[in-house]
mmCIF file of C-alpha atoms in Angstrom:
data_model
loop_
_atom_site.group_PDB
_atom_site.id
_atom_site.type_symbol
_atom_site.label_atom_id
_atom_site.label_comp_id
_atom_site.label_asym_id
_atom_site.label_seq_id
_atom_site.Cartn_x
_atom_site.Cartn_y
_atom_site.Cartn_z
ATOM 1 C CA UNK O 1 -12.572 42.993 24.141
ATOM 2 C CA UNK O 2 -8.777 42.665 24.142
ATOM 3 C CA UNK O 3 -6.872 45.849 23.315
ATOM 4 C CA UNK O 4 -4.732 43.816 20.932
ATOM 5 C CA UNK O 5 -6.781 40.876 19.649
ATOM 6 C CA UNK O 6 -5.083 37.751 18.361
ATOM 7 C CA UNK O 7 -6.079 37.135 14.774
ATOM 8 C CA UNK O 8 -5.436 34.128 12.555
ATOM 9 C CA UNK O 9 -5.461 34.572 8.771
ATOM 10 C CA UNK O 10 -4.967 32.449 5.680
ATOM 11 C CA UNK O 11 -4.289 34.036 2.286
ATOM 12 C CA UNK O 12 -3.552 32.001 -0.812
ATOM 13 C CA UNK O 13 -1.287 33.132 -3.665
ATOM 14 C CA UNK O 14 -0.160 36.645 -4.640
ATOM 15 C CA UNK O 15 -3.575 38.313 -5.004
ATOM 16 C CA UNK O 16 -4.743 37.075 -1.584
ATOM 17 C CA UNK O 17 -1.478 38.217 -0.004
ATOM 18 C CA UNK O 18 -2.032 41.704 -1.457
ATOM 19 C CA UNK O 19 -5.630 41.881 -0.169
ATOM 20 C CA UNK O 20 -4.634 40.556 3.262
ATOM 21 C CA UNK O 21 -1.783 43.073 3.509
ATOM 22 C CA UNK O 22 -4.206 45.929 2.892
ATOM 23 C CA UNK O 23 -6.625 44.457 5.447
ATOM 24 C CA UNK O 24 -3.815 44.286 8.020
ATOM 25 C CA UNK O 25 -3.238 48.022 7.494
ATOM 26 C CA UNK O 26 -6.779 48.745 8.716
ATOM 27 C CA UNK O 27 -6.585 46.278 11.594
ATOM 28 C CA UNK O 28 -3.244 47.657 12.782
ATOM 29 C CA UNK O 29 -4.573 51.218 12.609
ATOM 30 C CA UNK O 30 -7.403 50.101 14.913
ATOM 31 C CA UNK O 31 -5.235 47.837 17.116
ATOM 32 C CA UNK O 32 -1.536 48.845 16.900
ATOM 33 C CA UNK O 33 -0.496 45.854 19.065
ATOM 34 C CA UNK O 34 -2.423 43.356 16.921
ATOM 35 C CA UNK O 35 -0.984 39.839 16.775
ATOM 36 C CA UNK O 36 -1.619 37.943 13.545
ATOM 37 C CA UNK O 37 -0.401 34.569 12.306
ATOM 38 C CA UNK O 38 -1.277 31.839 9.819
ATOM 39 C CA UNK O 39 -0.554 31.398 6.115
ATOM 40 C CA UNK O 40 0.611 34.441 4.212
ATOM 41 C CA UNK O 41 3.018 35.992 1.773
ATOM 42 C CA UNK O 42 5.538 38.834 1.598
ATOM 43 C CA UNK O 43 2.965 41.666 1.779
ATOM 44 C CA UNK O 44 1.632 40.248 5.052
ATOM 45 C CA UNK O 45 5.090 39.465 6.440
ATOM 46 C CA UNK O 46 6.118 43.068 5.789
ATOM 47 C CA UNK O 47 3.382 44.110 8.217
ATOM 48 C CA UNK O 48 4.606 41.829 10.999
ATOM 49 C CA UNK O 49 2.406 38.830 10.162
ATOM 50 C CA UNK O 50 3.821 35.516 11.438
ATOM 51 C CA UNK O 51 3.822 33.147 8.449
ATOM 52 C CA UNK O 52 3.557 29.524 9.574
ATOM 53 C CA UNK O 53 3.450 28.465 5.886
ATOM 54 C CA UNK O 54 3.989 30.584 2.750
ATOM 55 C CA UNK O 55 0.891 31.472 0.719
ATOM 56 C CA UNK O 56 2.407 29.913 -2.445
ATOM 57 C CA UNK O 57 1.635 26.511 -0.907
ATOM 58 C CA UNK O 58 -2.057 27.153 -1.651
ATOM 59 C CA UNK O 59 -1.591 28.417 -5.214
ATOM 60 C CA UNK O 60 -3.259 25.741 -7.321
ATOM 61 C CA UNK O 61 -4.844 25.988 -10.744
ATOM 62 C CA UNK O 62 -8.363 24.845 -11.660
ATOM 63 C CA UNK O 63 -9.883 22.387 -9.246
ATOM 64 C CA UNK O 64 -9.211 18.950 -10.569
ATOM 65 C CA UNK O 65 -5.883 17.548 -11.752
ATOM 66 C CA UNK O 66 -3.377 19.771 -9.982
ATOM 67 C CA UNK O 67 -5.443 19.870 -6.793
ATOM 68 C CA UNK O 68 -5.690 16.067 -6.836
ATOM 69 C CA UNK O 69 -1.928 15.760 -7.217
ATOM 70 C CA UNK O 70 -1.346 18.043 -4.232
ATOM 71 C CA UNK O 71 -4.374 17.084 -2.146
ATOM 72 C CA UNK O 72 -2.479 15.173 0.548
ATOM 73 C CA UNK O 73 -0.087 18.088 1.119
ATOM 74 C CA UNK O 74 -2.906 20.668 1.234
ATOM 75 C CA UNK O 75 -5.045 18.568 3.590
ATOM 76 C CA UNK O 76 -2.006 18.002 5.813
ATOM 77 C CA UNK O 77 -1.337 21.737 6.084
ATOM 78 C CA UNK O 78 -5.013 22.439 6.839
ATOM 79 C CA UNK O 79 -5.125 19.719 9.512
ATOM 80 C CA UNK O 80 -1.995 21.020 11.263
ATOM 81 C CA UNK O 81 -3.251 24.603 11.153
ATOM 82 C CA UNK O 82 -6.725 23.634 12.383
ATOM 83 C CA UNK O 83 -5.287 21.731 15.353
ATOM 84 C CA UNK O 84 -3.031 24.642 16.251
ATOM 85 C CA UNK O 85 -5.840 27.217 16.050
ATOM 86 C CA UNK O 86 -8.198 25.034 18.096
ATOM 87 C CA UNK O 87 -5.486 24.953 20.800
ATOM 88 C CA UNK O 88 -4.609 28.647 20.629
ATOM 89 C CA UNK O 89 -8.188 29.924 20.003
ATOM 90 C CA UNK O 90 -7.645 33.289 18.273
ATOM 91 C CA UNK O 91 -10.250 36.039 18.693
ATOM 92 C CA UNK O 92 -11.221 35.690 15.049
ATOM 93 C CA UNK O 93 -10.127 33.704 12.006
ATOM 94 C CA UNK O 94 -10.086 35.587 8.690
ATOM 95 C CA UNK O 95 -9.966 33.514 5.527
ATOM 96 C CA UNK O 96 -8.789 35.661 2.624
ATOM 97 C CA UNK O 97 -10.038 34.238 -0.663
ATOM 98 C CA UNK O 98 -8.757 30.635 -1.303
ATOM 99 C CA UNK O 99 -12.310 29.320 -0.679
ATOM 100 C CA UNK O 100 -11.500 25.657 -1.368
ATOM 101 C CA UNK O 101 -8.995 25.736 1.493
ATOM 102 C CA UNK O 102 -10.555 28.332 3.784
ATOM 103 C CA UNK O 103 -14.286 27.530 3.880
ATOM 104 C CA UNK O 104 -13.763 24.020 5.251
ATOM 105 C CA UNK O 105 -11.315 25.335 7.837
ATOM 106 C CA UNK O 106 -13.708 28.129 8.812
ATOM 107 C CA UNK O 107 -16.587 25.655 9.229
ATOM 108 C CA UNK O 108 -14.533 23.538 11.664
ATOM 109 C CA UNK O 109 -13.347 26.565 13.654
ATOM 110 C CA UNK O 110 -16.825 28.095 13.785
ATOM 111 C CA UNK O 111 -18.320 24.803 14.996
ATOM 112 C CA UNK O 112 -15.761 24.944 17.839
ATOM 113 C CA UNK O 113 -16.883 28.453 18.825
ATOM 114 C CA UNK O 114 -14.186 30.514 17.083
ATOM 115 C CA UNK O 115 -15.539 33.534 15.191
ATOM 116 C CA UNK O 116 -14.900 33.512 11.454
ATOM 117 C CA UNK O 117 -14.800 36.122 8.713
ATOM 118 C CA UNK O 118 -14.380 35.392 5.019
ATOM 119 C CA UNK O 119 -12.816 38.211 2.990
ATOM 120 C CA UNK O 120 -13.845 38.183 -0.672
ATOM 121 C CA UNK O 121 -17.195 36.570 -1.376
ATOM 122 C CA UNK O 122 -16.698 33.434 -3.500
ATOM 123 C CA UNK O 123 -18.070 34.135 -6.963
ATOM 124 C CA UNK O 124 -21.373 32.319 -6.426
ATOM 125 C CA UNK O 125 -22.892 34.798 -8.901
ATOM 126 C CA UNK O 126 -20.576 33.503 -11.660
ATOM 127 C CA UNK O 127 -20.279 29.770 -11.046
ATOM 128 C CA UNK O 128 -20.573 27.104 -8.323
ATOM 129 C CA UNK O 129 -23.787 28.535 -6.856
ATOM 130 C CA UNK O 130 -23.981 25.517 -4.522
ATOM 131 C CA UNK O 131 -21.174 27.088 -2.500
ATOM 132 C CA UNK O 132 -23.665 29.413 -0.783
ATOM 133 C CA UNK O 133 -24.600 26.656 1.711
ATOM 134 C CA UNK O 134 -20.943 26.163 2.551
ATOM 135 C CA UNK O 135 -20.499 29.904 3.120
ATOM 136 C CA UNK O 136 -23.509 29.949 5.478
ATOM 137 C CA UNK O 137 -21.984 27.141 7.566
ATOM 138 C CA UNK O 138 -18.502 28.607 7.497
ATOM 139 C CA UNK O 139 -18.599 32.383 7.977
ATOM 140 C CA UNK O 140 -20.043 34.570 10.711
ATOM 141 C CA UNK O 141 -19.503 37.506 8.359
ATOM 142 C CA UNK O 142 -18.408 38.018 4.747
ATOM 143 C CA UNK O 143 -16.462 41.073 3.587
ATOM 144 C CA UNK O 144 -17.509 41.780 -0.002
ATOM 145 C CA UNK O 145 -15.426 43.600 -2.593
ATOM 146 C CA UNK O 146 -18.201 44.074 -5.153
ATOM 147 C CA UNK O 147 -21.289 46.239 -4.424
ATOM 148 C CA UNK O 148 -23.989 43.750 -5.465
ATOM 149 C CA UNK O 149 -22.787 40.903 -3.217
ATOM 150 C CA UNK O 150 -24.203 41.749 0.276
ATOM 151 C CA UNK O 151 -27.779 41.799 -1.029
ATOM 152 C CA UNK O 152 -27.250 38.447 -2.729
ATOM 153 C CA UNK O 153 -25.840 36.922 0.475
ATOM 154 C CA UNK O 154 -28.622 38.453 2.618
ATOM 155 C CA UNK O 155 -31.169 36.450 0.596
ATOM 156 C CA UNK O 156 -29.432 33.343 1.950
ATOM 157 C CA UNK O 157 -29.256 34.617 5.540
ATOM 158 C CA UNK O 158 -25.536 35.439 5.457
ATOM 159 C CA UNK O 159 -24.310 38.645 7.142
ATOM 160 C CA UNK O 160 -22.059 40.695 4.877
ATOM 161 C CA UNK O 161 -20.535 44.152 4.418
ATOM 162 C CA UNK O 162 -19.484 45.858 1.188
ATOM 163 C CA UNK O 163 -15.992 47.225 1.838
ATOM 164 C CA UNK O 164 -15.046 48.245 -1.706
ATOM 165 C CA UNK O 165 -12.172 46.742 -3.602
ATOM 166 C CA UNK O 166 -8.804 47.487 -1.947
ATOM 167 C CA UNK O 167 -7.107 47.779 -5.322
ATOM 168 C CA UNK O 168 -9.392 50.691 -6.257
ATOM 169 C CA UNK O 169 -7.656 52.751 -3.553
ATOM 170 C CA UNK O 170 -4.144 51.506 -4.316
ATOM 171 C CA UNK O 171 -4.343 52.222 -8.053
ATOM 172 C CA UNK O 172 -4.732 55.932 -8.913
ATOM 173 C CA UNK O 173 -7.746 57.019 -10.954
ATOM 174 C CA UNK O 174 -5.303 58.633 -13.415
ATOM 175 C CA UNK O 175 -2.244 56.372 -13.715
ATOM 176 C CA UNK O 176 1.189 57.964 -14.131
ATOM 177 C CA UNK O 177 1.951 56.510 -17.545
ATOM 178 C CA UNK O 178 4.956 58.761 -18.182
ATOM 179 C CA UNK O 179 6.512 57.981 -14.789
ATOM 180 C CA UNK O 180 5.976 54.244 -15.234
ATOM 181 C CA UNK O 181 7.537 54.321 -18.693
ATOM 182 C CA UNK O 182 10.547 56.239 -17.385
ATOM 183 C CA UNK O 183 10.952 53.749 -14.515
ATOM 184 C CA UNK O 184 10.979 50.834 -16.985
ATOM 185 C CA UNK O 185 13.198 52.557 -19.533
ATOM 186 C CA UNK O 186 10.579 53.020 -22.261
ATOM 187 C CA UNK O 187 10.351 56.156 -24.401
ATOM 188 C CA UNK O 188 7.091 58.159 -24.331
ATOM 189 C CA UNK O 189 6.383 57.247 -27.974
ATOM 190 C CA UNK O 190 7.091 53.492 -27.647
ATOM 191 C CA UNK O 191 4.241 51.069 -28.316
ATOM 192 C CA UNK O 192 4.265 48.764 -25.278
ATOM 193 C CA UNK O 193 2.380 45.491 -24.881
ATOM 194 C CA UNK O 194 2.299 43.903 -21.423
ATOM 195 C CA UNK O 195 1.960 40.119 -21.243
ATOM 196 C CA UNK O 196 0.646 38.684 -17.968
ATOM 197 C CA UNK O 197 0.368 34.876 -18.203
ATOM 198 C CA UNK O 198 -0.692 34.342 -14.565
ATOM 199 C CA UNK O 199 0.962 34.019 -11.168
ATOM 200 C CA UNK O 200 0.557 30.247 -10.649
ATOM 201 C CA UNK O 201 2.817 27.507 -11.927
ATOM 202 C CA UNK O 202 0.079 25.693 -13.859
ATOM 203 C CA UNK O 203 -1.182 28.952 -15.387
ATOM 204 C CA UNK O 204 2.287 29.597 -16.775
ATOM 205 C CA UNK O 205 2.372 25.991 -18.016
ATOM 206 C CA UNK O 206 -0.933 26.237 -19.904
ATOM 207 C CA UNK O 207 -1.245 29.943 -20.737
ATOM 208 C CA UNK O 208 2.261 31.286 -21.358
ATOM 209 C CA UNK O 209 3.014 29.175 -24.502
ATOM 210 C CA UNK O 210 0.024 30.433 -26.557
ATOM 211 C CA UNK O 211 0.587 33.979 -25.202
ATOM 212 C CA UNK O 212 4.229 33.988 -26.319
ATOM 213 C CA UNK O 213 3.354 32.379 -29.662
ATOM 214 C CA UNK O 214 0.847 35.234 -30.116
ATOM 215 C CA UNK O 215 3.579 37.732 -29.157
ATOM 216 C CA UNK O 216 5.826 36.268 -31.874
ATOM 217 C CA UNK O 217 3.058 36.883 -34.433
ATOM 218 C CA UNK O 218 2.513 40.433 -33.149
ATOM 219 C CA UNK O 219 6.270 41.012 -33.347
ATOM 220 C CA UNK O 220 6.190 39.988 -37.017
ATOM 221 C CA UNK O 221 3.238 42.301 -37.738
ATOM 222 C CA UNK O 222 4.525 45.275 -35.702
ATOM 223 C CA UNK O 223 8.300 44.927 -35.237
ATOM 224 C CA UNK O 224 8.564 48.203 -33.286
ATOM 225 C CA UNK O 225 6.271 46.965 -30.488
ATOM 226 C CA UNK O 226 8.016 46.525 -27.124
ATOM 227 C CA UNK O 227 6.981 43.522 -25.006
ATOM 228 C CA UNK O 228 7.275 43.290 -21.230
ATOM 229 C CA UNK O 229 6.327 40.528 -18.786
ATOM 230 C CA UNK O 230 6.113 41.081 -15.015
ATOM 231 C CA UNK O 231 6.964 37.710 -13.422
ATOM 232 C CA UNK O 232 6.487 36.506 -9.866
ATOM 233 C CA UNK O 233 9.991 35.638 -8.584
ATOM 234 C CA UNK O 234 9.350 31.885 -8.249
ATOM 235 C CA UNK O 235 8.284 31.591 -11.900
ATOM 236 C CA UNK O 236 10.673 34.047 -13.547
ATOM 237 C CA UNK O 237 13.215 31.452 -14.729
ATOM 238 C CA UNK O 238 10.434 29.306 -16.240
ATOM 239 C CA UNK O 239 8.929 32.329 -18.026
ATOM 240 C CA UNK O 240 12.349 33.338 -19.415
ATOM 241 C CA UNK O 241 12.781 29.783 -20.705
ATOM 242 C CA UNK O 242 9.391 29.960 -22.476
ATOM 243 C CA UNK O 243 10.328 33.319 -24.009
ATOM 244 C CA UNK O 244 13.483 31.709 -25.445
ATOM 245 C CA UNK O 245 11.460 28.719 -26.706
ATOM 246 C CA UNK O 246 9.148 31.101 -28.577
ATOM 247 C CA UNK O 247 12.165 32.693 -30.314
ATOM 248 C CA UNK O 248 11.556 36.009 -28.536
ATOM 249 C CA UNK O 249 14.808 36.379 -26.627
ATOM 250 C CA UNK O 250 15.825 40.034 -26.972
ATOM 251 C CA UNK O 251 12.311 41.077 -28.046
ATOM 252 C CA UNK O 252 10.518 40.383 -24.729
ATOM 253 C CA UNK O 253 11.715 41.839 -21.428
ATOM 254 C CA UNK O 254 10.945 39.849 -18.288
ATOM 255 C CA UNK O 255 11.037 41.852 -15.057
ATOM 256 C CA UNK O 256 10.684 40.695 -11.464
ATOM 257 C CA UNK O 257 7.326 41.786 -10.028
ATOM 258 C CA UNK O 258 6.386 45.403 -10.843
ATOM 259 C CA UNK O 259 3.044 44.370 -12.403
ATOM 260 C CA UNK O 260 1.451 47.715 -11.481
ATOM 261 C CA UNK O 261 4.305 49.691 -13.051
ATOM 262 C CA UNK O 262 4.041 47.531 -16.166
ATOM 263 C CA UNK O 263 0.257 48.022 -16.423
ATOM 264 C CA UNK O 264 0.620 51.777 -15.933
ATOM 265 C CA UNK O 265 3.239 51.916 -18.690
ATOM 266 C CA UNK O 266 1.632 49.736 -21.364
ATOM 267 C CA UNK O 267 -0.662 50.608 -24.262
ATOM 268 C CA UNK O 268 -2.509 47.275 -24.023
ATOM 269 C CA UNK O 269 -2.158 43.922 -22.300
ATOM 270 C CA UNK O 270 -2.567 40.261 -23.160
ATOM 271 C CA UNK O 271 -3.603 38.915 -19.794
ATOM 272 C CA UNK O 272 -4.705 35.738 -18.017
ATOM 273 C CA UNK O 273 -8.181 35.779 -16.469
ATOM 274 C CA UNK O 274 -8.057 36.541 -12.746
ATOM 275 C CA UNK O 275 -7.534 39.474 -10.372
ATOM 276 C CA UNK O 276 -4.921 40.921 -12.745
ATOM 277 C CA UNK O 277 -7.676 41.718 -15.268
ATOM 278 C CA UNK O 278 -9.369 43.951 -12.701
ATOM 279 C CA UNK O 279 -6.022 45.636 -12.029
ATOM 280 C CA UNK O 280 -5.651 46.249 -15.764
ATOM 281 C CA UNK O 281 -9.174 47.744 -15.854
ATOM 282 C CA UNK O 282 -8.346 50.047 -12.919
ATOM 283 C CA UNK O 283 -5.261 51.161 -14.860
ATOM 284 C CA UNK O 284 -7.742 51.878 -17.734
ATOM 285 C CA UNK O 285 -5.866 49.629 -20.138
ATOM 286 C CA UNK O 286 -7.301 47.862 -23.203
ATOM 287 C CA UNK O 287 -6.845 44.117 -22.809
ATOM 288 C CA UNK O 288 -7.365 40.738 -24.351
ATOM 289 C CA UNK O 289 -8.261 38.153 -21.705
ATOM 290 C CA UNK O 290 -7.040 34.642 -22.377
ATOM 291 C CA UNK O 291 -7.184 31.464 -20.329
ATOM 292 C CA UNK O 292 -6.336 27.814 -20.747
ATOM 293 C CA UNK O 293 -6.396 24.986 -18.228
ATOM 294 C CA UNK O 294 -6.303 21.205 -18.073
ATOM 295 C CA UNK O 295 -9.188 19.902 -20.252
ATOM 296 C CA UNK O 296 -10.867 18.090 -17.337
ATOM 297 C CA UNK O 297 -10.724 21.235 -15.153
ATOM 298 C CA UNK O 298 -12.303 23.179 -18.021
ATOM 299 C CA UNK O 299 -15.066 20.616 -18.541
ATOM 300 C CA UNK O 300 -15.946 20.676 -14.834
ATOM 301 C CA UNK O 301 -15.891 24.477 -14.656
ATOM 302 C CA UNK O 302 -17.982 24.972 -17.790
ATOM 303 C CA UNK O 303 -20.782 22.819 -16.360
ATOM 304 C CA UNK O 304 -21.048 25.167 -13.352
ATOM 305 C CA UNK O 305 -20.678 28.501 -15.162
ATOM 306 C CA UNK O 306 -23.656 30.842 -14.637
ATOM 307 C CA UNK O 307 -22.653 33.805 -16.795
ATOM 308 C CA UNK O 308 -21.377 34.244 -20.327
ATOM 309 C CA UNK O 309 -18.302 36.155 -19.091
ATOM 310 C CA UNK O 310 -15.158 34.866 -17.394
ATOM 311 C CA UNK O 311 -13.095 38.060 -17.041
ATOM 312 C CA UNK O 312 -13.841 40.348 -14.095
ATOM 313 C CA UNK O 313 -14.051 43.571 -16.168
ATOM 314 C CA UNK O 314 -16.749 42.006 -18.351
ATOM 315 C CA UNK O 315 -18.606 40.498 -15.374
ATOM 316 C CA UNK O 316 -18.651 43.851 -13.546
ATOM 317 C CA UNK O 317 -19.677 45.787 -16.656
ATOM 318 C CA UNK O 318 -22.277 43.155 -17.577
ATOM 319 C CA UNK O 319 -21.120 42.859 -21.182
ATOM 320 C CA UNK O 320 -18.108 42.019 -23.326
ATOM 321 C CA UNK O 321 -16.238 45.338 -23.085
ATOM 322 C CA UNK O 322 -12.970 43.476 -23.824
ATOM 323 C CA UNK O 323 -12.460 40.227 -25.754
ATOM 324 C CA UNK O 324 -12.168 36.880 -23.985
ATOM 325 C CA UNK O 325 -10.484 33.910 -25.625
ATOM 326 C CA UNK O 326 -10.879 30.894 -23.382
ATOM 327 C CA UNK O 327 -9.599 27.314 -23.724
ATOM 328 C CA UNK O 328 -9.800 26.126 -27.372
ATOM 329 C CA UNK O 329 -10.479 29.699 -28.546
ATOM 330 C CA UNK O 330 -7.149 30.877 -27.053
ATOM 331 C CA UNK O 331 -5.084 30.092 -30.142
ATOM 332 C CA UNK O 332 -1.974 32.190 -30.869
ATOM 333 C CA UNK O 333 -3.625 33.461 -34.075
ATOM 334 C CA UNK O 334 -6.830 34.568 -32.311
ATOM 335 C CA UNK O 335 -4.924 36.145 -29.400
ATOM 336 C CA UNK O 336 -2.702 37.988 -31.880
ATOM 337 C CA UNK O 337 -5.635 39.268 -33.962
ATOM 338 C CA UNK O 338 -7.567 40.539 -30.921
ATOM 339 C CA UNK O 339 -4.492 42.264 -29.485
ATOM 340 C CA UNK O 340 -3.611 43.893 -32.815
ATOM 341 C CA UNK O 341 -7.102 45.432 -32.906
ATOM 342 C CA UNK O 342 -6.371 47.356 -29.677
ATOM 343 C CA UNK O 343 -2.908 48.429 -30.841
ATOM 344 C CA UNK O 344 -4.282 49.617 -34.192
ATOM 345 C CA UNK O 345 -7.206 51.388 -32.486
ATOM 346 C CA UNK O 346 -4.760 53.762 -30.758
ATOM 347 C CA UNK O 347 -3.908 55.169 -34.202
ATOM 348 C CA UNK O 348 -7.111 54.572 -36.164
ATOM 349 C CA UNK O 349 -9.978 54.630 -33.588
ATOM 350 C CA UNK O 350 -8.892 56.710 -30.584
ATOM 351 C CA UNK O 351 -12.562 57.155 -29.637
ATOM 352 C CA UNK O 352 -12.803 53.370 -29.045
ATOM 353 C CA UNK O 353 -9.941 53.563 -26.538
ATOM 354 C CA UNK O 354 -11.430 56.668 -24.912
ATOM 355 C CA UNK O 355 -14.840 54.988 -24.479
ATOM 356 C CA UNK O 356 -13.182 52.000 -22.781
ATOM 357 C CA UNK O 357 -11.171 54.281 -20.474
ATOM 358 C CA UNK O 358 -14.368 56.111 -19.449
ATOM 359 C CA UNK O 359 -16.128 52.797 -18.766
ATOM 360 C CA UNK O 360 -13.228 51.615 -16.606
ATOM 361 C CA UNK O 361 -13.101 54.952 -14.746
ATOM 362 C CA UNK O 362 -16.791 54.604 -13.789
ATOM 363 C CA UNK O 363 -16.043 51.049 -12.612
ATOM 364 C CA UNK O 364 -13.095 52.372 -10.581
ATOM 365 C CA UNK O 365 -15.323 54.960 -8.873
ATOM 366 C CA UNK O 366 -17.924 52.311 -7.931
ATOM 367 C CA UNK O 367 -15.263 50.152 -6.249
ATOM 368 C CA UNK O 368 -13.539 52.962 -4.329
ATOM 369 C CA UNK O 369 -14.238 52.871 -0.577
ATOM 370 C CA UNK O 370 -12.119 53.117 2.577
ATOM 371 C CA UNK O 371 -11.685 49.353 2.476
ATOM 372 C CA UNK O 372 -9.206 48.982 5.345
ATOM 373 C CA UNK O 373 -11.361 51.046 7.705
ATOM 374 C CA UNK O 374 -14.701 49.472 6.708
ATOM 375 C CA UNK O 375 -13.251 45.949 6.987
ATOM 376 C CA UNK O 376 -11.675 46.674 10.393
ATOM 377 C CA UNK O 377 -14.986 48.100 11.639
ATOM 378 C CA UNK O 378 -16.905 45.010 10.468
ATOM 379 C CA UNK O 379 -14.347 42.704 12.127
ATOM 380 C CA UNK O 380 -14.565 44.735 15.350
ATOM 381 C CA UNK O 381 -18.329 44.107 15.421
ATOM 382 C CA UNK O 382 -17.760 40.375 14.932
ATOM 383 C CA UNK O 383 -15.288 40.373 17.822
ATOM 384 C CA UNK O 384 -17.747 42.263 20.031
ATOM 385 C CA UNK O 385 -20.729 40.023 19.243
#
């Protein structure tokens, strides 16, 4: 085996970039001279990854209207990358999340004799169970971030390793709330609500307006509440415009990035369904999960949904530990009412907050593994096979 294997990777959007960056840490510890290229973001680039395209190119919302609008561009990128990798023949291709883009690419590369690893098992246990056949064709090995997934994949003849969730090691079991508040300029006694309307353009389009309308109602009910929004740089101007449209200029602070600092500092969060909800759970924060998408995307997704929950904290806990308001239920009034319950509970029902924090701490413990090392070890075995 080469002392410094050549690895190709594709990570889509901010969450995939974060996971891939942590994976690169483990691979570079094992192979300091590792060469890696493909599609990635700033976290990967910081570790010497050669980005042929930026990961934002793959950040699409739902799987119907927006994907259809951008299908030619996405297929063009995949075709160019596939042709390049078939010429260069890396030791292994690692697809990080982005299953709609990566599984098809992995299947083509694997058919041509290139070893493939998929990092983050597609949520076949939640919806789109038919994807399991695609995974079997596409991946030599799957790196799983949730403990129940390898057994599920084994039933379908797919090799997999549980590597823990990388975020469980990045986020401390006891967050530094005081330090985060000081860093953001909040006083220890301030009531702080974090608003996270998503990291994709279409999420901001569909989710931010009802979130900010809800914030306006909360502001009326509790004028002392401080609001803060961590925005991905590309969407910050759009988010600031939506804040102004909601009449919240001066009441809502928009900061660039810093989502972990914001989650550590807040008392509760109004948050879009996605990886960020798991981050909020690892920070032990009460949350209201909201989501809204194009009606056709929602209709298609609902038909394939296998569980009653959409948010990761509820899926992993197996019950509604935090409220979910999805699609038509995500009205400003409903989002406001659910969020006010958490804010009021801090004063009136501290035991409710404490019980949630204990539940999230147990979840944190179950997800904590040496992810970088376990993933690198699994990839080494694929390379050696």
